[in-house]
PDB file of C-alpha atoms in Angstrom:
ATOM      1  CA  MET A   1      68.774 119.338 101.304  1.00 45.00           C
ATOM      2  CA  ALA A   2      71.404 116.466 101.231  1.00 45.00           C
ATOM      3  CA  THR A   3      69.958 113.163 102.698  1.00 42.00           C
ATOM      4  CA  ASP A   4      71.411 111.046 105.377  1.00 42.00           C
ATOM      5  CA  ILE A   5      71.771 107.143 104.243  1.00 40.00           C
ATOM      6  CA  ARG A   6      72.490 104.699 106.318  1.00 42.00           C
ATOM      7  CA  HIS A   7      73.176 100.762 106.056  1.00 42.00           C
ATOM      8  CA  SER A   8      70.062  99.192 106.500  1.00 41.00           C
ATOM      9  CA  SER A   9      68.425  95.843 105.477  1.00 43.00           C
ATOM     10  CA  SER A  10      65.022  96.879 105.125  1.00 45.00           C
ATOM     11  CA  PRO A  11      63.457 100.350 103.714  1.00 48.00           C
ATOM     12  CA  SER A  12      62.612 103.035 105.585  1.00 48.00           C
ATOM     13  CA  PRO A  13      60.664 106.576 105.968  1.00 52.00           C
ATOM     14  CA  GLY A  14      61.776 109.288 103.683  1.00 55.00           C
ATOM     15  CA  LEU A  15      64.687 107.608 102.612  1.00 56.00           C
ATOM     16  CA  PRO A  16      64.878 108.461  98.634  1.00 57.00           C
ATOM     17  CA  THR A  17      63.930 105.898  96.158  1.00 60.00           C
ATOM     18  CA  VAL A  18      66.580 104.790  93.713  1.00 53.00           C
ATOM     19  CA  ARG A  19      65.126 106.571  90.946  1.00 59.00           C
ATOM     20  CA  GLN A  20      65.858 110.054  92.609  1.00 60.00           C
ATOM     21  CA  ILE A  21      69.429 108.911  93.776  1.00 53.00           C
ATOM     22  CA  ARG A  22      70.186 107.883  90.056  1.00 58.00           C
ATOM     23  CA  SER A  23      68.937 110.857  88.712  1.00 60.00           C
ATOM     24  CA  GLY A  24      70.794 112.836  90.731  1.00 58.00           C
ATOM     25  CA  GLU A  25      67.614 114.629  92.396  1.00 60.00           C
ATOM     26  CA  VAL A  26      69.066 113.824  95.726  1.00 54.00           C
ATOM     27  CA  PRO A  27      72.548 114.375  97.080  1.00 55.00           C
ATOM     28  CA  ILE A  28      73.681 111.995  98.774  1.00 49.00           C
ATOM     29  CA  ARG A  29      75.851 112.010 101.961  1.00 52.00           C
ATOM     30  CA  ALA A  30      76.975 108.449 103.033  1.00 48.00           C
ATOM     31  CA  SER A  31      77.462 107.613 106.833  1.00 47.00           C
ATOM     32  CA  PHE A  32      78.641 104.827 108.009  1.00 44.00           C
ATOM     33  CA  PRO A  33      79.143 104.028 112.017  1.00 50.00           C
ATOM     34  CA  GLU A  34      82.577 104.499 113.481  1.00 52.00           C
ATOM     35  CA  PRO A  35      84.354 100.975 114.037  1.00 51.00           C
ATOM     36  CA  VAL A  36      85.154 100.861 117.701  1.00 48.00           C
ATOM     37  CA  PRO A  37      88.759 100.424 118.819  1.00 51.00           C
ATOM     38  CA  VAL A  38      89.735  96.799 120.088  1.00 44.00           C
ATOM     39  CA  PHE A  39      91.212  97.956 123.264  1.00 46.00           C
ATOM     40  CA  ALA A  40      88.732 100.996 123.778  1.00 48.00           C
ATOM     41  CA  ARG A  41      87.528  98.960 126.752  1.00 49.00           C
ATOM     42  CA  PRO A  42      87.500 100.231 130.681  1.00 53.00           C
ATOM     43  CA  ARG A  43      90.983  99.524 132.106  1.00 59.00           C
ATOM     44  CA  ALA A  44      88.877  97.931 135.397  1.00 59.00           C
ATOM     45  CA  SER A  45      88.288  95.185 132.892  1.00 64.00           C
ATOM     46  CA  LEU A  46      91.538  94.874 131.432  1.00 65.00           C
ATOM     47  CA  ARG A  47      92.847  94.299 134.630  1.00 69.00           C
ATOM     48  CA  ALA A  48      90.325  91.891 136.099  1.00 68.00           C
ATOM     49  CA  ALA A  49      91.127  89.992 132.490  1.00 67.00           C
ATOM     50  CA  PHE A  50      94.844  90.085 133.693  1.00 63.00           C
ATOM     51  CA  ALA A  51      94.397  88.964 136.742  1.00 63.00           C
ATOM     52  CA  ILE A  52      92.168  86.293 135.937  1.00 64.00           C
ATOM     53  CA  LEU A  53      95.190  85.157 133.149  1.00 62.00           C
ATOM     54  CA  LEU A  54      97.487  84.893 136.588  1.00 58.00           C
ATOM     55  CA  LEU A  55      95.145  83.072 138.541  1.00 58.00           C
ATOM     56  CA  ALA A  56      95.480  80.362 135.750  1.00 57.00           C
ATOM     57  CA  SER A  57      98.512  80.498 134.932  1.00 54.00           C
ATOM     58  CA  GLY A  58      99.581  79.649 138.625  1.00 54.00           C
ATOM     59  CA  LYS A  59      97.056  76.435 138.435  1.00 51.00           C
ATOM     60  CA  ALA A  60      98.539  75.182 135.121  1.00 51.00           C
ATOM     61  CA  TRP A  61     101.883  75.872 136.454  1.00 53.00           C
ATOM     62  CA  GLY A  62     101.854  75.532 139.833  1.00 57.00           C
ATOM     63  CA  ALA A  63     104.308  77.869 142.404  1.00 60.00           C
ATOM     64  CA  ALA A  64     107.831  77.811 141.208  1.00 63.00           C
ATOM     65  CA  PRO A  65     110.091  75.055 142.846  1.00 71.00           C
ATOM     66  CA  VAL A  66     112.787  76.416 145.269  1.00 74.00           C
ATOM     67  CA  GLU A  67     116.087  75.485 144.215  1.00 78.00           C
ATOM     68  CA  ASP A  68     118.671  73.914 146.314  1.00 84.00           C
ATOM     69  CA  PRO A  69     121.490  76.369 146.812  1.00 84.00           C
ATOM     70  CA  SER A  70     123.912  73.656 146.180  1.00 84.00           C
ATOM     71  CA  ARG A  71     122.690  73.106 142.949  1.00 86.00           C
ATOM     72  CA  ILE A  72     122.926  76.257 141.896  1.00 82.00           C
ATOM     73  CA  ALA A  73     126.538  76.900 143.446  1.00 79.00           C
ATOM     74  CA  ALA A  74     127.523  73.629 140.803  1.00 83.00           C
ATOM     75  CA  VAL A  75     125.903  75.060 137.786  1.00 85.00           C
ATOM     76  CA  HIS A  76     127.489  78.199 138.382  1.00 77.00           C
ATOM     77  CA  ALA A  77     131.080  76.265 138.679  1.00 73.00           C
ATOM     78  CA  ALA A  78     130.508  74.026 135.826  1.00 81.00           C
ATOM     79  CA  ALA A  79     129.977  76.895 133.506  1.00 82.00           C
ATOM     80  CA  GLN A  80     133.332  79.051 134.148  1.00 83.00           C
ATOM     81  CA  PRO A  81     132.279  82.000 134.955  1.00 88.00           C
ATOM     82  CA  PHE A  82     135.075  85.027 133.075  1.00 92.00           C
ATOM     83  CA  ASP A  83     134.130  88.742 133.695  1.00 94.00           C
ATOM     84  CA  ALA A  84     136.066  89.926 130.366  1.00 93.00           C
ATOM     85  CA  HIS A  85     136.596  93.239 131.608  1.00 93.00           C
ATOM     86  CA  ILE A  86     138.154  94.592 134.771  1.00 93.00           C
ATOM     87  CA  ASP A  87     140.171  97.941 135.325  1.00 92.00           C
ATOM     88  CA  VAL A  88     142.981  98.364 137.688  1.00 90.00           C
ATOM     89  CA  PRO A  89     144.097 101.044 139.082  1.00 90.00           C
ATOM     90  CA  PRO A  90     147.899 101.604 138.577  1.00 89.00           C
ATOM     91  CA  ASN A  91     148.540 101.797 142.381  1.00 88.00           C
ATOM     92  CA  PHE A  92     146.778  98.180 143.653  1.00 87.00           C
ATOM     93  CA  GLY A  93     147.828  96.835 146.511  1.00 81.00           C
ATOM     94  CA  ASP A  94     148.879 100.361 148.235  1.00 82.00           C
ATOM     95  CA  PRO A  95     147.917  99.917 151.392  1.00 78.00           C
ATOM     96  CA  ALA A  96     145.919 103.368 151.777  1.00 78.00           C
ATOM     97  CA  LEU A  97     144.071 103.144 148.517  1.00 80.00           C
ATOM     98  CA  PRO A  98     140.191 102.414 149.908  1.00 78.00           C
ATOM     99  CA  ASP A  99     138.679  98.842 149.098  1.00 72.00           C
ATOM    100  CA  ALA A 100     135.943 100.786 146.246  1.00 68.00           C
ATOM    101  CA  LEU A 101     138.923 101.945 144.652  1.00 73.00           C
ATOM    102  CA  THR A 102     140.439  99.064 143.653  1.00 74.00           C
ATOM    103  CA  GLN A 103     137.621  97.386 141.933  1.00 74.00           C
ATOM    104  CA  PHE A 104     138.618  94.075 142.015  1.00 85.00           C
ATOM    105  CA  SER A 105     140.310  92.020 144.655  1.00 87.00           C
ATOM    106  CA  LEU A 106     140.906  87.809 144.826  1.00 88.00           C
ATOM    107  CA  GLU A 107     139.040  87.423 147.803  1.00 89.00           C
ATOM    108  CA  ASN A 108     135.577  88.929 146.683  1.00 88.00           C
ATOM    109  CA  ALA A 109     135.845  87.506 143.276  1.00 90.00           C
ATOM    110  CA  LYS A 110     136.112  83.866 144.488  1.00 86.00           C
ATOM    111  CA  ALA A 111     133.676  84.891 147.351  1.00 87.00           C
ATOM    112  CA  GLY A 112     131.148  85.688 144.117  1.00 87.00           C
ATOM    113  CA  GLY A 113     131.911  82.566 142.273  1.00 88.00           C
ATOM    114  CA  LEU A 114     134.146  84.041 139.619  1.00 92.00           C
ATOM    115  CA  ARG A 115     136.883  82.152 138.811  1.00 92.00           C
ATOM    116  CA  THR A 116     138.565  83.839 135.201  1.00 96.00           C
ATOM    117  CA  ALA A 117     138.470  88.107 134.462  1.00 96.00           C
ATOM    118  CA  GLY A 118     140.458  89.494 131.762  1.00 97.00           C
ATOM    119  CA  LEU A 119     142.349  92.511 133.767  1.00 97.00           C
ATOM    120  CA  ALA A 120     142.544  95.725 131.789  1.00 97.00           C
ATOM    121  CA  VAL A 121     145.900  97.410 130.629  1.00 97.00           C
ATOM    122  CA  PHE A 122     143.911 100.520 130.078  1.00 96.00           C
ATOM    123  CA  ALA A 123     145.224 103.978 128.708  1.00 94.00           C
ATOM    124  CA  SER A 124     142.964 107.656 129.022  1.00 91.00           C
ATOM    125  CA  GLN A 125     142.640 108.586 125.467  1.00 88.00           C
ATOM    126  CA  ALA A 126     145.168 111.622 125.416  1.00 84.00           C
ATOM    127  CA  PRO A 127     146.046 114.096 122.585  1.00 86.00           C
ATOM    128  CA  ASP A 128     147.340 112.084 119.764  1.00 87.00           C
ATOM    129  CA  THR A 129     150.791 113.467 119.967  1.00 91.00           C
ATOM    130  CA  PRO A 130     154.001 112.059 120.553  1.00 93.00           C
ATOM    131  CA  GLU A 131     153.698 113.479 124.241  1.00 95.00           C
ATOM    132  CA  GLY A 132     150.551 112.291 124.582  1.00 93.00           C
ATOM    133  CA  ARG A 133     151.476 108.627 123.343  1.00 94.00           C
ATOM    134  CA  ARG A 134     154.445 108.435 126.203  1.00 96.00           C
ATOM    135  CA  ALA A 135     152.049 109.333 128.945  1.00 95.00           C
ATOM    136  CA  ALA A 136     149.797 106.865 127.937  1.00 96.00           C
ATOM    137  CA  LEU A 137     152.213 104.073 127.577  1.00 97.00           C
ATOM    138  CA  ASP A 138     153.395 105.012 131.189  1.00 97.00           C
ATOM    139  CA  GLU A 139     150.077 104.772 132.031  1.00 96.00           C
ATOM    140  CA  ALA A 140     149.856 101.152 130.670  1.00 97.00           C
ATOM    141  CA  LEU A 141     152.926 100.209 132.098  1.00 97.00           C
ATOM    142  CA  ALA A 142     151.938 101.036 135.505  1.00 96.00           C
ATOM    143  CA  ARG A 143     148.434  99.377 135.167  1.00 96.00           C
ATOM    144  CA  ASN A 144     150.353  96.495 133.614  1.00 97.00           C
ATOM    145  CA  ALA A 145     153.149  95.680 136.645  1.00 97.00           C
ATOM    146  CA  ALA A 146     149.951  96.033 138.979  1.00 95.00           C
ATOM    147  CA  ILE A 147     148.297  93.337 136.834  1.00 96.00           C
ATOM    148  CA  ASP A 148     151.363  91.676 137.365  1.00 97.00           C
ATOM    149  CA  ARG A 149     151.608  91.646 141.548  1.00 95.00           C
ATOM    150  CA  ILE A 150     148.058  90.227 141.451  1.00 94.00           C
ATOM    151  CA  VAL A 151     149.389  87.171 139.238  1.00 96.00           C
ATOM    152  CA  ALA A 152     152.057  86.830 142.368  1.00 96.00           C
ATOM    153  CA  SER A 153     150.485  86.761 144.966  1.00 93.00           C
ATOM    154  CA  PRO A 154     149.061  83.015 145.979  1.00 94.00           C
ATOM    155  CA  GLY A 155     145.625  81.623 144.435  1.00 95.00           C
ATOM    156  CA  ALA A 156     146.791  83.830 141.451  1.00 96.00           C
ATOM    157  CA  ARG A 157     147.744  82.634 137.694  1.00 97.00           C
ATOM    158  CA  LEU A 158     148.154  83.940 134.460  1.00 98.00           C
ATOM    159  CA  ALA A 159     146.293  82.372 131.870  1.00 98.00           C
ATOM    160  CA  LEU A 160     147.775  82.477 127.987  1.00 98.00           C
ATOM    161  CA  SER A 161     145.280  80.776 126.319  1.00 97.00           C
ATOM    162  CA  ALA A 162     142.100  78.678 126.415  1.00 95.00           C
ATOM    163  CA  ALA A 163     143.542  75.750 127.394  1.00 97.00           C
ATOM    164  CA  ASP A 164     145.418  77.254 130.429  1.00 97.00           C
ATOM    165  CA  VAL A 165     141.733  79.042 131.390  1.00 96.00           C
ATOM    166  CA  ARG A 166     140.483  75.266 131.702  1.00 95.00           C
ATOM    167  CA  ALA A 167     143.683  74.086 133.830  1.00 96.00           C
ATOM    168  CA  ILE A 168     143.697  77.060 136.175  1.00 96.00           C
ATOM    169  CA  ASN A 169     139.631  76.814 136.531  1.00 93.00           C
ATOM    170  CA  ALA A 170     140.265  72.886 137.850  1.00 93.00           C
ATOM    171  CA  THR A 171     141.912  74.220 140.812  1.00 94.00           C
ATOM    172  CA  PRO A 172     140.980  76.544 143.445  1.00 93.00           C
ATOM    173  CA  ASP A 173     143.481  78.871 142.128  1.00 96.00           C
ATOM    174  CA  PHE A 174     141.790  82.575 139.997  1.00 96.00           C
ATOM    175  CA  ALA A 175     142.492  82.487 136.447  1.00 97.00           C
ATOM    176  CA  VAL A 176     143.926  86.212 135.084  1.00 98.00           C
ATOM    177  CA  VAL A 177     143.755  87.167 131.316  1.00 98.00           C
ATOM    178  CA  LYS A 178     145.718  89.444 130.037  1.00 98.00           C
ATOM    179  CA  THR A 179     143.532  92.618 127.878  1.00 98.00           C
ATOM    180  CA  ILE A 180     143.787  95.487 126.692  1.00 98.00           C
ATOM    181  CA  VAL A 181     141.895  98.554 126.183  1.00 97.00           C
ATOM    182  CA  ASN A 182     142.337 101.802 123.938  1.00 97.00           C
ATOM    183  CA  GLY A 183     145.418  99.805 122.440  1.00 97.00           C
ATOM    184  CA  GLY A 184     145.729 103.254 119.808  1.00 97.00           C
ATOM    185  CA  ALA A 185     146.857 105.545 121.896  1.00 96.00           C
ATOM    186  CA  PHE A 186     149.800 103.549 123.237  1.00 97.00           C
ATOM    187  CA  ALA A 187     150.721 100.664 121.043  1.00 97.00           C
ATOM    188  CA  THR A 188     149.995 101.444 117.759  1.00 96.00           C
ATOM    189  CA  THR A 189     152.554  99.364 115.318  1.00 97.00           C
ATOM    190  CA  PRO A 190     152.942  95.481 114.652  1.00 97.00           C
ATOM    191  CA  ALA A 191     156.392  95.325 116.732  1.00 98.00           C
ATOM    192  CA  GLU A 192     154.739  97.130 120.002  1.00 98.00           C
ATOM    193  CA  ILE A 193     151.565  95.145 119.703  1.00 98.00           C
ATOM    194  CA  ALA A 194     154.146  91.872 119.499  1.00 98.00           C
ATOM    195  CA  GLU A 195     156.190  93.529 122.527  1.00 98.00           C
ATOM    196  CA  TRP A 196     152.633  93.513 124.107  1.00 98.00           C
ATOM    197  CA  GLN A 197     151.552  89.911 123.322  1.00 98.00           C
ATOM    198  CA  LYS A 198     155.259  89.224 125.425  1.00 98.00           C
ATOM    199  CA  ARG A 199     153.668  90.597 128.424  1.00 98.00           C
ATOM    200  CA  GLY A 200     151.097  88.377 128.266  1.00 98.00           C
ATOM    201  CA  VAL A 201     148.701  90.236 126.928  1.00 98.00           C
ATOM    202  CA  ARG A 202     145.474  87.786 125.099  1.00 98.00           C
ATOM    203  CA  ILE A 203     142.867  90.352 123.926  1.00 98.00           C
ATOM    204  CA  PHE A 204     143.178  93.928 122.359  1.00 98.00           C
ATOM    205  CA  GLY A 205     140.505  96.698 122.138  1.00 98.00           C
ATOM    206  CA  LEU A 206     141.407  99.156 119.853  1.00 98.00           C
ATOM    207  CA  VAL A 207     139.824 102.116 121.116  1.00 97.00           C
ATOM    208  CA  HIS A 208     137.947 103.533 123.895  1.00 95.00           C
ATOM    209  CA  ALA A 209     136.407 107.099 124.058  1.00 92.00           C
ATOM    210  CA  GLY A 210     137.592 109.415 121.359  1.00 94.00           C
ATOM    211  CA  HIS A 211     139.184 108.534 118.225  1.00 96.00           C
ATOM    212  CA  ASN A 212     143.137 107.119 118.195  1.00 96.00           C
ATOM    213  CA  ALA A 213     145.672 106.642 115.549  1.00 96.00           C
ATOM    214  CA  LEU A 214     144.107 102.868 115.245  1.00 98.00           C
ATOM    215  CA  ALA A 215     140.625 103.879 114.520  1.00 98.00           C
ATOM    216  CA  ASP A 216     137.227 105.862 114.551  1.00 97.00           C
ATOM    217  CA  SER A 217     135.965 105.402 118.275  1.00 97.00           C
ATOM    218  CA  SER A 218     131.697 105.103 118.359  1.00 96.00           C
ATOM    219  CA  ARG A 219     132.319 107.933 121.249  1.00 94.00           C
ATOM    220  CA  PRO A 220     134.022 110.426 119.620  1.00 94.00           C
ATOM    221  CA  ALA A 221     135.162 113.063 122.194  1.00 90.00           C
ATOM    222  CA  LEU A 222     133.764 116.269 121.947  1.00 85.00           C
ATOM    223  CA  PRO A 223     135.326 117.775 124.821  1.00 83.00           C
ATOM    224  CA  ARG A 224     138.617 117.739 122.604  1.00 83.00           C
ATOM    225  CA  GLY A 225     136.235 118.896 119.879  1.00 88.00           C
ATOM    226  CA  GLU A 226     136.546 115.847 117.853  1.00 91.00           C
ATOM    227  CA  ALA A 227     134.533 115.308 114.720  1.00 94.00           C
ATOM    228  CA  PRO A 228     132.134 111.984 114.042  1.00 94.00           C
ATOM    229  CA  ALA A 229     135.137 110.299 112.372  1.00 95.00           C
ATOM    230  CA  ARG A 230     138.949 110.981 111.881  1.00 95.00           C
ATOM    231  CA  TRP A 231     139.412 107.683 109.674  1.00 97.00           C
ATOM    232  CA  GLY A 232     136.607 106.591 108.068  1.00 97.00           C
ATOM    233  CA  GLY A 233     136.513 103.401 110.285  1.00 98.00           C
ATOM    234  CA  LEU A 234     140.201 101.475 110.849  1.00 98.00           C
ATOM    235  CA  SER A 235     143.416 103.658 109.633  1.00 98.00           C
ATOM    236  CA  PRO A 236     145.824 102.186 107.345  1.00 98.00           C
ATOM    237  CA  ALA A 237     148.258 101.966 111.085  1.00 98.00           C
ATOM    238  CA  GLY A 238     144.512  99.904 112.347  1.00 98.00           C
ATOM    239  CA  LYS A 239     143.939  97.440 109.786  1.00 98.00           C
ATOM    240  CA  ALA A 240     148.256  96.341 110.066  1.00 98.00           C
ATOM    241  CA  ALA A 241     147.212  95.993 113.670  1.00 98.00           C
ATOM    242  CA  ILE A 242     144.524  93.360 112.909  1.00 98.00           C
ATOM    243  CA  ALA A 243     146.703  91.350 110.763  1.00 98.00           C
ATOM    244  CA  GLU A 244     149.282  91.338 113.500  1.00 98.00           C
ATOM    245  CA  LEU A 245     146.616  90.740 115.831  1.00 98.00           C
ATOM    246  CA  ASN A 246     145.572  87.556 113.936  1.00 97.00           C
ATOM    247  CA  ARG A 247     149.015  86.636 113.012  1.00 97.00           C
ATOM    248  CA  LEU A 248     149.758  86.429 117.031  1.00 98.00           C
ATOM    249  CA  GLY A 249     146.530  84.764 118.028  1.00 97.00           C
ATOM    250  CA  ILE A 250     145.221  87.767 120.433  1.00 98.00           C
ATOM    251  CA  VAL A 251     142.004  88.138 120.400  1.00 97.00           C
ATOM    252  CA  VAL A 252     140.221  91.526 118.575  1.00 98.00           C
ATOM    253  CA  ASN A 253     138.127  93.217 120.875  1.00 97.00           C
ATOM    254  CA  VAL A 254     135.758  95.329 118.854  1.00 97.00           C
ATOM    255  CA  SER A 255     133.756  96.784 121.176  1.00 95.00           C
ATOM    256  CA  GLN A 256     133.288 100.460 120.945  1.00 95.00           C
ATOM    257  CA  LEU A 257     134.863 101.498 117.877  1.00 97.00           C
ATOM    258  CA  SER A 258     133.015 103.260 115.101  1.00 97.00           C
ATOM    259  CA  SER A 259     129.995 100.986 112.640  1.00 97.00           C
ATOM    260  CA  LEU A 260     132.079 101.739 109.939  1.00 97.00           C
ATOM    261  CA  ALA A 261     135.397 100.564 112.009  1.00 98.00           C
ATOM    262  CA  PHE A 262     133.381  97.492 113.158  1.00 97.00           C
ATOM    263  CA  ARG A 263     132.585  96.355 109.616  1.00 97.00           C
ATOM    264  CA  GLN A 264     136.088  96.785 108.423  1.00 97.00           C
ATOM    265  CA  ALA A 265     137.689  94.616 111.755  1.00 96.00           C
ATOM    266  CA  VAL A 266     134.792  91.825 110.983  1.00 92.00           C
TER     267      VAL A 266
END
């Protein structure tokens, strides 16, 4: 019969002798008390300890001060807030368009303290065919015309540089920065990109949802049966596009690129 030996600082009746253990006369089964987990404590105790901690913290730090609304407004204005991506529908300005679908208005932007916005020239990713690119270009041109109407309205000005943004922010006017989202759907050559630079675009995003002629997207268009990658990152046209964007001083928006395309872009 095995003997259960537990740790003890003094001999106990019934334990085998050292001779018996060394000679192998008595098989040994050592047993140790299970450690108690550090967090194995009643929940009520934890809640009580947490409450005490909160009370002590409150006494140490005191109640949070109430900020002066005018100071908050001043800090916000000094930060020159910039929303880098706002979509504008192609029929922006149509009186029949519900407010919920316009997604942007100068009045609401100014009321919220926004000073600058990147208004997006966006086109949905159609099949990468001549017909699909033509449809995407038509959509992009319609959105660009809508942005031009905003810029032409009182209280808005187009910013073509960081210095323009700062100068416009120093006035009551609203600064508009033209951006492109999913440029690979309709602007795939250096010459086409240069044309958009002339139209006032200063930020260029290569992809959106789905791969295109410039790069792989982080979100392949599964309904169209796209594979996880088309180019293994940037396409040759995408690499040439980034070189042209850098030459023209247009910011390359790397959002929505696949991981490989992102690493190649930077």
